[in-house]
Coordinates of C-alpha atoms in Angstrom, one line a residue:
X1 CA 10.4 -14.6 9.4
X2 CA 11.9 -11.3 10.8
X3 CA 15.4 -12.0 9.0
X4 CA 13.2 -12.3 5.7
X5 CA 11.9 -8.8 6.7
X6 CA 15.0 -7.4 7.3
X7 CA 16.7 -8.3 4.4
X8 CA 13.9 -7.3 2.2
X9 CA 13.7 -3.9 3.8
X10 CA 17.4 -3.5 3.0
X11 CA 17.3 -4.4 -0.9
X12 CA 14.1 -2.7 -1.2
X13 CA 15.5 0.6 0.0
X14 CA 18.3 0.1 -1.8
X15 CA 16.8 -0.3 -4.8
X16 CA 14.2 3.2 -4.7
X17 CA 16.6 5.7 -5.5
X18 CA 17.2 4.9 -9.0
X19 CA 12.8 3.9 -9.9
X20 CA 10.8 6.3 -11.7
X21 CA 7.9 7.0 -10.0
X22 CA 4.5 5.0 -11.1
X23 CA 2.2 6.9 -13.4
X24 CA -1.6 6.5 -12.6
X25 CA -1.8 3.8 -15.5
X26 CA 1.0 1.6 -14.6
X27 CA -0.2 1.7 -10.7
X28 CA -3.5 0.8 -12.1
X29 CA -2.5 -1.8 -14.5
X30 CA 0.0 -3.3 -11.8
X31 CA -2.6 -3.6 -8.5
X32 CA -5.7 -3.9 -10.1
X33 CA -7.6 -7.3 -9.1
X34 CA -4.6 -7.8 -6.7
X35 CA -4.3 -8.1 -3.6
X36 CA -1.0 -6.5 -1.2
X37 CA 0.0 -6.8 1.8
X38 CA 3.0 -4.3 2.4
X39 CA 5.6 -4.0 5.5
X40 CA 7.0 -1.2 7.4
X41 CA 10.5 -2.2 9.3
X42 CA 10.4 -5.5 9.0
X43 CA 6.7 -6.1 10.3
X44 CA 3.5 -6.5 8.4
X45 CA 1.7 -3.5 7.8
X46 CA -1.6 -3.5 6.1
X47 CA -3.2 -5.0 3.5
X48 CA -5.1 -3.3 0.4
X49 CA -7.1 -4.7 -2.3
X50 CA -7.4 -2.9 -5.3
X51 CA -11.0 -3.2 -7.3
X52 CA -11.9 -1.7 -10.6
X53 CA -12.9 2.1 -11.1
X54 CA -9.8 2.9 -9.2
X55 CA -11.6 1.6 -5.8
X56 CA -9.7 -0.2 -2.9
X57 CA -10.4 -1.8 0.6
X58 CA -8.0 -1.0 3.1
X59 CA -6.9 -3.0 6.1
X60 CA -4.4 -2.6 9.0
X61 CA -5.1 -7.0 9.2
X62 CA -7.4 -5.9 12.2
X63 CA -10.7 -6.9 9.9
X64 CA -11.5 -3.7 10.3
X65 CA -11.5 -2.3 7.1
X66 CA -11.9 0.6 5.0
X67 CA -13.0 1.5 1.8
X68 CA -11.8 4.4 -0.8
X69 CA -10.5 5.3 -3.7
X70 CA -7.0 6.6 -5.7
X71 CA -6.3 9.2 -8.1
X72 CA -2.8 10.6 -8.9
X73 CA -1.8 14.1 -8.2
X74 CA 1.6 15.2 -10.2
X75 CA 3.9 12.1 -9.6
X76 CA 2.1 10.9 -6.4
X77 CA -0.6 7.9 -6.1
X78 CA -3.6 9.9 -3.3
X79 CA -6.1 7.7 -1.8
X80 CA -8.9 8.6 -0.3
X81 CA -10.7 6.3 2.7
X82 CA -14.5 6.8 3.8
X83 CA -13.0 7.5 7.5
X84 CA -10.7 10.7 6.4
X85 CA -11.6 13.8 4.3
X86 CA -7.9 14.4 3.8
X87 CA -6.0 12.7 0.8
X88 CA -3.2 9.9 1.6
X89 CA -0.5 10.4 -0.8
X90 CA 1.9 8.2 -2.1
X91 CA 4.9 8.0 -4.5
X92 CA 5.1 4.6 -5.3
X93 CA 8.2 2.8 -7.4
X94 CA 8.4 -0.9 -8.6
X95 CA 11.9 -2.8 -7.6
X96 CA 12.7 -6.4 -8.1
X97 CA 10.6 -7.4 -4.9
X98 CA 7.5 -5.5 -5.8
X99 CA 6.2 -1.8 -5.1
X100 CA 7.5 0.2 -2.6
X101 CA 5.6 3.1 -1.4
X102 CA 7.2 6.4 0.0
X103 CA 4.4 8.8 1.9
X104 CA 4.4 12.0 -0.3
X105 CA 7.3 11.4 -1.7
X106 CA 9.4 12.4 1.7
X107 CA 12.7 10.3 1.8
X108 CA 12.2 10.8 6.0
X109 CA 8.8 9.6 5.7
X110 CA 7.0 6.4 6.1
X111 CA 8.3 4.0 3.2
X112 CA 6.3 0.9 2.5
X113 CA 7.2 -2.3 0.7
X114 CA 5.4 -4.7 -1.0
X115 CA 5.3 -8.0 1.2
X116 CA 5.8 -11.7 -0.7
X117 CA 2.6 -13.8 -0.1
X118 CA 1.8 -14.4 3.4
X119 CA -0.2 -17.1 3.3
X120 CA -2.8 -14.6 5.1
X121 CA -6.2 -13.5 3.7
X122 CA -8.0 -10.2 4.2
X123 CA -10.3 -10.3 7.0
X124 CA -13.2 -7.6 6.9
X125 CA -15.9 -8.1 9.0
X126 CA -19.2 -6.0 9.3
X127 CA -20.0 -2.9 11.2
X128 CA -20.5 -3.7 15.0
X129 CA -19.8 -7.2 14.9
X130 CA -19.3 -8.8 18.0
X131 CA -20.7 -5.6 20.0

């Protein structure tokens, strides 16, 4: 499973320098009743499922999960979680293996891919549970 991870990585950054970044209504019209689980150096990251109205759940797979919204700013996707007043921006490109997502567009930032299907589901469980 790591090789796989790997050698997506590798064609996946690859493969950004030559995508156009994602307008508002092609990111909308590509996540929306979808749900992603991306990667980061060849490990599973989080997972994010993408409602209507431009509103998402978030989850780093912990079932602890949080719930926001997106907007774009200029060429970047910015999401915005009830935990954090400050905006979470994205420039996010489509390759051959799915989105990849570049925090604020920094090529030394975090870049995120879009994972194949992991046979996973998003676990979110209530406030408090288990305290």
């Amino acid at each position: 499973m790591l090789r796989y991870w790997m050698i997506l990585a590798s064609v996946v950054a690859q493969s950004v320098a030559a995508q156009t970044p994602l307008s508002g209504p092609e990111f909308d019209k590509y996540t929306q009743g979808k749900t992603l689980f991306y990667g980061f150096e060849g490990q599973v990251y989080g997972v994010e499922r993408y409602l209507p109205n431009r509103r998402v759940i978030w989850s780093f797979l912990d079932g602890n999960c949080k719930e926001g919204v997106w907007y774009q700013r200029d060429e970047q996707i910015c999401f915005l979680y009830e935990d954090r007043p400050d905006p979470q921006c994205w420039v996010f490109t489509q390759s051959g293996g799915g989105l990849v997502a570049q925090f604020e567009g920094n090529p030394e930032a975090t870049e995120l891919y879009e994972a194949e299907e992991l046979g996973e589901e998003m676990v979110c469980y209530g406030p408090e549970v288990g305290v």
